[in-house]
Short mmCIF file of C-alpha atoms and ligand atoms in Angstrom, two decimals:
data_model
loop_
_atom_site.label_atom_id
_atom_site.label_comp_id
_atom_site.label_asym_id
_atom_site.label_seq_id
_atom_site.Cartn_x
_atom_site.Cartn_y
_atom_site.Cartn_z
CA UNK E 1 0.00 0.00 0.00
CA UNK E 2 1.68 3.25 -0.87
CA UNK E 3 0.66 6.55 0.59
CA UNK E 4 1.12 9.99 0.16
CA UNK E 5 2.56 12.29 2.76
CA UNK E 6 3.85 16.10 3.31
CA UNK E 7 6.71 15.35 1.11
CA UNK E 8 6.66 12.17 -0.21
CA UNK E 9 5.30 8.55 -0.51
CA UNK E 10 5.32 5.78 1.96
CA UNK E 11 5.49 2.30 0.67
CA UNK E 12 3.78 -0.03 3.87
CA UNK E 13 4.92 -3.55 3.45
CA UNK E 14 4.01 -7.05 5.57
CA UNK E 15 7.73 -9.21 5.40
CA UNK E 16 10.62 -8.16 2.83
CA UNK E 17 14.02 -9.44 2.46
CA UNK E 18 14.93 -5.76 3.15
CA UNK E 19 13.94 -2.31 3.14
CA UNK E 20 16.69 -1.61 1.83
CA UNK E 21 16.33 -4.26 -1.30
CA UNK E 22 13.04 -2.55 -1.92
CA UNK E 23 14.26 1.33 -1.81
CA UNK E 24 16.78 0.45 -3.92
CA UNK E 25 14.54 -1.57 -6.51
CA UNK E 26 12.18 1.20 -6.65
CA UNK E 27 15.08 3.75 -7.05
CA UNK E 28 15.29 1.58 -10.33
CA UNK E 29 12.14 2.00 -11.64
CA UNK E 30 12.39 5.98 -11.01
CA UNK E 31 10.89 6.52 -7.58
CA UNK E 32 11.11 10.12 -6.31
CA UNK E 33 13.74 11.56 -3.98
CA UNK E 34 12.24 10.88 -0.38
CA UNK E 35 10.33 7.55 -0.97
CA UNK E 36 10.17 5.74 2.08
CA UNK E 37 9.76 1.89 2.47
CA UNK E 38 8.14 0.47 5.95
CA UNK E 39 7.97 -3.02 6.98
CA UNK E 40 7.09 -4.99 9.69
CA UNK E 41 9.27 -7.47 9.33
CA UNK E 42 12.63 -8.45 7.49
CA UNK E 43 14.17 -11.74 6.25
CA UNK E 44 17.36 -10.81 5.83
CA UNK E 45 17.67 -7.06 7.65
CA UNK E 46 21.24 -5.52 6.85
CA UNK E 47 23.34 -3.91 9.40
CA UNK E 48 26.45 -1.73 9.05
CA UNK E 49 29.51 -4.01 8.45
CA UNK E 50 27.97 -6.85 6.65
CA UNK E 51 25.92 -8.00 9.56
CA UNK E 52 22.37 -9.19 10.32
CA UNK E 53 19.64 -6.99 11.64
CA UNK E 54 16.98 -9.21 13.20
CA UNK E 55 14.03 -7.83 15.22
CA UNK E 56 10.99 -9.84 16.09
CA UNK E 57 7.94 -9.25 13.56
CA UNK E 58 5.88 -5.86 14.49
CA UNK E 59 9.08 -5.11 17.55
CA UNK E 60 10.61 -2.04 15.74
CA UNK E 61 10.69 0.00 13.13
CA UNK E 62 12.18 -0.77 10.13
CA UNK E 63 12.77 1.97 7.59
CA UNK E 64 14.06 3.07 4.65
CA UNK E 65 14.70 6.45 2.59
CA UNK E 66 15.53 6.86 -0.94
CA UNK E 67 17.50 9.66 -1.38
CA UNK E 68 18.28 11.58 -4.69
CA UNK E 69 20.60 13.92 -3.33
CA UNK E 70 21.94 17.48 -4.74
CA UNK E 71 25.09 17.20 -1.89
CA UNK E 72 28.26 17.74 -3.22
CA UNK E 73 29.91 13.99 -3.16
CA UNK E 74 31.98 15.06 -0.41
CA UNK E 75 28.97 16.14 2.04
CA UNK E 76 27.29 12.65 0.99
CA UNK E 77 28.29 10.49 3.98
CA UNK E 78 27.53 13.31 6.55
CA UNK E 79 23.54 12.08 5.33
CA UNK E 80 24.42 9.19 8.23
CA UNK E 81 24.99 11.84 11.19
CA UNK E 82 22.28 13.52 9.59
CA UNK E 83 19.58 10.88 10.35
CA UNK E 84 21.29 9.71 13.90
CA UNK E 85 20.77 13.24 14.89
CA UNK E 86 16.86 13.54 13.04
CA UNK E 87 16.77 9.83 15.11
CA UNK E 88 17.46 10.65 18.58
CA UNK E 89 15.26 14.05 17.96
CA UNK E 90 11.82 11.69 17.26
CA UNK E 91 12.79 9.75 19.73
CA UNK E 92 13.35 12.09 22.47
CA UNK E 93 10.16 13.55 20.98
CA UNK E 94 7.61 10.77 21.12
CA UNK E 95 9.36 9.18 24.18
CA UNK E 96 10.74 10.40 27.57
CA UNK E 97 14.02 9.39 26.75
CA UNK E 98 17.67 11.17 26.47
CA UNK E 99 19.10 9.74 23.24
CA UNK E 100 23.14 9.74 22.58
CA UNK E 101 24.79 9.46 19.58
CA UNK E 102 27.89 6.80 19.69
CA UNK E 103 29.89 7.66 16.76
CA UNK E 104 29.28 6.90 13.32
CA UNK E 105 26.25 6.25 13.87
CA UNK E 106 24.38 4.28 16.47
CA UNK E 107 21.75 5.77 19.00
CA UNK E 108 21.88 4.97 22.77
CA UNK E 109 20.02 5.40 25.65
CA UNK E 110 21.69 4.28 29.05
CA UNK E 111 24.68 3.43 27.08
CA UNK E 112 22.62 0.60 25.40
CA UNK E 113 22.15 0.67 21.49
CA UNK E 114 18.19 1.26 20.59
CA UNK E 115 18.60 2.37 16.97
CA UNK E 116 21.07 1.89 14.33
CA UNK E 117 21.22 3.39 10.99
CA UNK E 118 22.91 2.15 7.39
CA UNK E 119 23.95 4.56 4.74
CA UNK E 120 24.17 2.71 1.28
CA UNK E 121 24.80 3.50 -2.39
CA UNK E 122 24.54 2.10 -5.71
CA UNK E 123 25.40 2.84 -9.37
CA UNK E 124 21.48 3.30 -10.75
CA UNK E 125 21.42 5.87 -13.97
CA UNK E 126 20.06 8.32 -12.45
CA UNK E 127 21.17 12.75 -12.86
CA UNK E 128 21.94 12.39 -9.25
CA UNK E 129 23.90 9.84 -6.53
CA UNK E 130 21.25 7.71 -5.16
CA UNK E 131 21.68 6.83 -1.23
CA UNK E 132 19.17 4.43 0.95
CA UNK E 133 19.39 5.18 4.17
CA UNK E 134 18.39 2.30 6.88
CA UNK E 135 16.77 3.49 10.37
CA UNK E 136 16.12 0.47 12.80
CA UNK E 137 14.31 1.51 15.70
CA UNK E 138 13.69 -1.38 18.89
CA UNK E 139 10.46 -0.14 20.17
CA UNK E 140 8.24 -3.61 21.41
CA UNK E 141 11.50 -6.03 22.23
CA UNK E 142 11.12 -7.01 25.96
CA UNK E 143 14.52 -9.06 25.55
CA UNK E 144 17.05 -9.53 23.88
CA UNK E 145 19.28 -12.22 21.76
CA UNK E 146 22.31 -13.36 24.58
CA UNK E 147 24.33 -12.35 22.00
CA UNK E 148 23.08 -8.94 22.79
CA UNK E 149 21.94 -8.59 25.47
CA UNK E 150 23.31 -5.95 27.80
CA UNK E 151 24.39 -4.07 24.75
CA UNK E 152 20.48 -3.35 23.25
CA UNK E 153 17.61 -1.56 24.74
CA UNK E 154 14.24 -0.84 23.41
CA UNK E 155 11.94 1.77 24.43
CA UNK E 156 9.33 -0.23 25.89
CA UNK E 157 12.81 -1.42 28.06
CA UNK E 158 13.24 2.05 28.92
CA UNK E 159 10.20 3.40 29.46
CA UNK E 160 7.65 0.51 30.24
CA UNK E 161 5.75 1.09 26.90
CA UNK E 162 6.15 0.75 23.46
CA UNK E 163 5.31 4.06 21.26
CA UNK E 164 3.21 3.88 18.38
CA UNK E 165 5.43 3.10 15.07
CA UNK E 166 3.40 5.38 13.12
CA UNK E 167 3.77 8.57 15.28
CA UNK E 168 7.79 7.83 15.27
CA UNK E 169 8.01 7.56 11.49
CA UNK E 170 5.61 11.00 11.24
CA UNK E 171 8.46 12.18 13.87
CA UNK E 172 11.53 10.70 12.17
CA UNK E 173 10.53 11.85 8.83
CA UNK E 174 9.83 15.30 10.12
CA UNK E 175 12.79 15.36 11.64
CA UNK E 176 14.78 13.77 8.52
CA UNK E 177 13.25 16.45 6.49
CA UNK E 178 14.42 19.33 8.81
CA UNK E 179 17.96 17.95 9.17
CA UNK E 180 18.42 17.44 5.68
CA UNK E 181 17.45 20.92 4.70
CA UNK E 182 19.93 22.19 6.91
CA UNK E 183 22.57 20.03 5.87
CA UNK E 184 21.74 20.84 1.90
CA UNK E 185 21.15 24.75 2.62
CA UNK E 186 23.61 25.49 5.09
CA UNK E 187 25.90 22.83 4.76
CA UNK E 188 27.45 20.28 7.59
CA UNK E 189 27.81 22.88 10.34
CA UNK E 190 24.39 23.27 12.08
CA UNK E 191 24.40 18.80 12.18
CA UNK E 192 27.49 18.71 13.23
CA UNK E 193 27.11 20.95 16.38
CA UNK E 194 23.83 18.88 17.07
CA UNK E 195 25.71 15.62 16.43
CA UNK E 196 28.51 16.65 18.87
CA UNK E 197 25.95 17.75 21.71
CA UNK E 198 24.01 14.53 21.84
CA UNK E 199 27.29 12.49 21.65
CA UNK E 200 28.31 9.82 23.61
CA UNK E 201 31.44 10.03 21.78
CA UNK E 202 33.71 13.13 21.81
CA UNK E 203 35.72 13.61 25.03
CA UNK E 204 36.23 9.61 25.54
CA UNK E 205 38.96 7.56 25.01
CA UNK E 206 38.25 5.56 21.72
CA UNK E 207 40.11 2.69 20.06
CA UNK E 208 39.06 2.38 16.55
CA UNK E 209 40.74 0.52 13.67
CA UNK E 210 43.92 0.39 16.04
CA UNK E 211 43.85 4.00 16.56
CA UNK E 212 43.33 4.76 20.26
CA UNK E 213 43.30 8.27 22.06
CA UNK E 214 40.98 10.57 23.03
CA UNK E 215 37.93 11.36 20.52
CA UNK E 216 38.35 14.99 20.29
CA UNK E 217 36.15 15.93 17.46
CA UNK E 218 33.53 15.58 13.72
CA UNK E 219 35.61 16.35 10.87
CA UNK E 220 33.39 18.62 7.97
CA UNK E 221 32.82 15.15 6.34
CA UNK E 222 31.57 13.35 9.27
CA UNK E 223 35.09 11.48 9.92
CA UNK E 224 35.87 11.27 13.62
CA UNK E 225 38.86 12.84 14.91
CA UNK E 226 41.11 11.05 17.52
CA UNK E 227 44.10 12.95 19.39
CA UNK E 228 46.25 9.67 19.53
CA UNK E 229 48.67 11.97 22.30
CA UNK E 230 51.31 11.59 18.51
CA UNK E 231 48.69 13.67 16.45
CA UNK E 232 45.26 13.69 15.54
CA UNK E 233 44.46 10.99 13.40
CA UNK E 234 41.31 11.11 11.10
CA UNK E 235 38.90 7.60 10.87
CA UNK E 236 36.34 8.21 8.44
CA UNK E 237 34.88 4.54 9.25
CA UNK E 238 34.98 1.47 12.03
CA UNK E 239 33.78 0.31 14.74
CA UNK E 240 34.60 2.32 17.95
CA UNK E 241 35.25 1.20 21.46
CA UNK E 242 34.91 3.01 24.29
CA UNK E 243 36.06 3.29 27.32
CA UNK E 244 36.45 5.12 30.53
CA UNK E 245 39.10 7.88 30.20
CA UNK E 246 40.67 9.51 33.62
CA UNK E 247 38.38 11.97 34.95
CA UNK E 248 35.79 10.72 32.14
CA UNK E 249 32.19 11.56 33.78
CA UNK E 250 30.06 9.75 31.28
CA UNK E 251 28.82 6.79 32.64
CA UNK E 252 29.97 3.73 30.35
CA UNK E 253 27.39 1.15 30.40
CA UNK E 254 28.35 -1.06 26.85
C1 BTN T 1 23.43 -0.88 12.14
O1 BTN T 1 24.16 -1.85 11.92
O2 BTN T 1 23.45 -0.28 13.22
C2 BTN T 1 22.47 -0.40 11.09
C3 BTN T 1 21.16 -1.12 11.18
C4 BTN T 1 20.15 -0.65 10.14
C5 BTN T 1 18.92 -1.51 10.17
C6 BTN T 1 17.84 -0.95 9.28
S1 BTN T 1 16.28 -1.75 9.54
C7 BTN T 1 15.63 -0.95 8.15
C8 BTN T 1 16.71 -0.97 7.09
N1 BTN T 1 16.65 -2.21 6.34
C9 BTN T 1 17.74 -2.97 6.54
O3 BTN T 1 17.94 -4.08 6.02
N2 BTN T 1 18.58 -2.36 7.37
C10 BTN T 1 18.08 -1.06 7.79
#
């Protein structure tokens, strides 16, 4: 069933391989910038790093958003802060929750990972680069997989209830459309401040891609920057751990 919203259509689907499959398939066939494919349920979700995103049918919300974008090729990947930040907004919106953002990309609350989001491309003829971005949200899991437990939350975890996965897609998309406009008009600047407020990130000690100091900064393309005590070094991709630096007042729960 496809609808039509504010600013584009929503594609509602029962069980798909993947959103992402889908946006991508319609991207094909010409759909419009800001398409949006919705399903309750994947067979084969896709995570960052070539893993698996499972999620029991109807638990979260599974999303994707085709993207035709007019960013210069070097503003494209800052489109994955974009949404964490439009993320933990509708969340914190729709919720009574205090998102963080654990760099690239992931969304905490209590340290404990409750959305995650995928940024992919493909060579489709098309005048413009065509991205997909992926938003997973937990909202009905009362458990977990042992394999994750202790590292995933949901917010009926966190708050006793799950929300409504049609008011947090009205909310994400709002906020999606919001962020993105200021990314596109105004470029990365007005993100990247809201990035590095809700982070979880900056001011910790970081290891990443055997690079370890202290996470200092967002680079102007989204790459984190790491004062390795030698130099700042620049990652523009991995997978981060954390840990508790001297005098560190986060609380590290992961
Ligand atoms: C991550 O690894 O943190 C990113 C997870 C992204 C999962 C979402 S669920 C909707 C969309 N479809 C997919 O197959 N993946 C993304």
């Amino acid at each position: 069933m496809a609808a039509g919203s504010a600013s584009g259509v929503i594609v509602r689907l029962d069980t798909v391989d993947s959103t992402q499959t889908v946006a991508f398939a319609l991207a094909e066939r010409g759909a419009a910038d800001r398409t949006v494919v919705v399903a309750d349920q994947q067979a084969a979700g896709r995570g960052r790093r070539g893993r698996i995103w499972q999620a029991p049918p109807r638990t979260s919300l599974l999303a994707s958003i085709l993207v035709r974008s007019r960013l210069p090729q070097t503003l494209l990947a800052t489109l994955s802060p974009t949404t964490a930040v439009a993320t933990a907004e509708a969340l914190s919106r729709v919720a009574p929750l205090a998102p963080r953002l654990k760099w690239p990309n992931d969304v905490l609350v209590g340290g404990r990972k409750i959305a995650g989001i995928l940024l992919e491309s493909r060579s489709i003829p098309s005048a413009e680069p065509i991205l997909v971005i992926g938003v997973g949200i937990n909202l009905g899991q009362r458990e977990f997989p042992l394999e994750l437990a202790g590292r995933a939350t949901s917010v009926a975890l966190e708050t006793g209830h799950p929300v409504d996965r049609d008011t947090l897609l009205a909310a994400l998309l709002e906020e999606f459309d919001t962020w993105r406009a200021r990314l596109e008009g105004e470029g990365f600047g007005s993100v990247r401040e809201r990035w590095k407020s809700l982070s979880d990130t900056i001011g910790r000690h970081v290891t990443v891609d055997g690079i370890s100091g202290t996470a200092t900064d967002l680079d102007g393309d989204g790459a984190l920057l790491i004062d390795a005590g030698n130099g700042v070094r620049r990652v523009i991709a991995g997978e981060i751990s954390t840990e508790m630096a001297p005098g560190d007042t986060h609380a590290a729960r992961r």
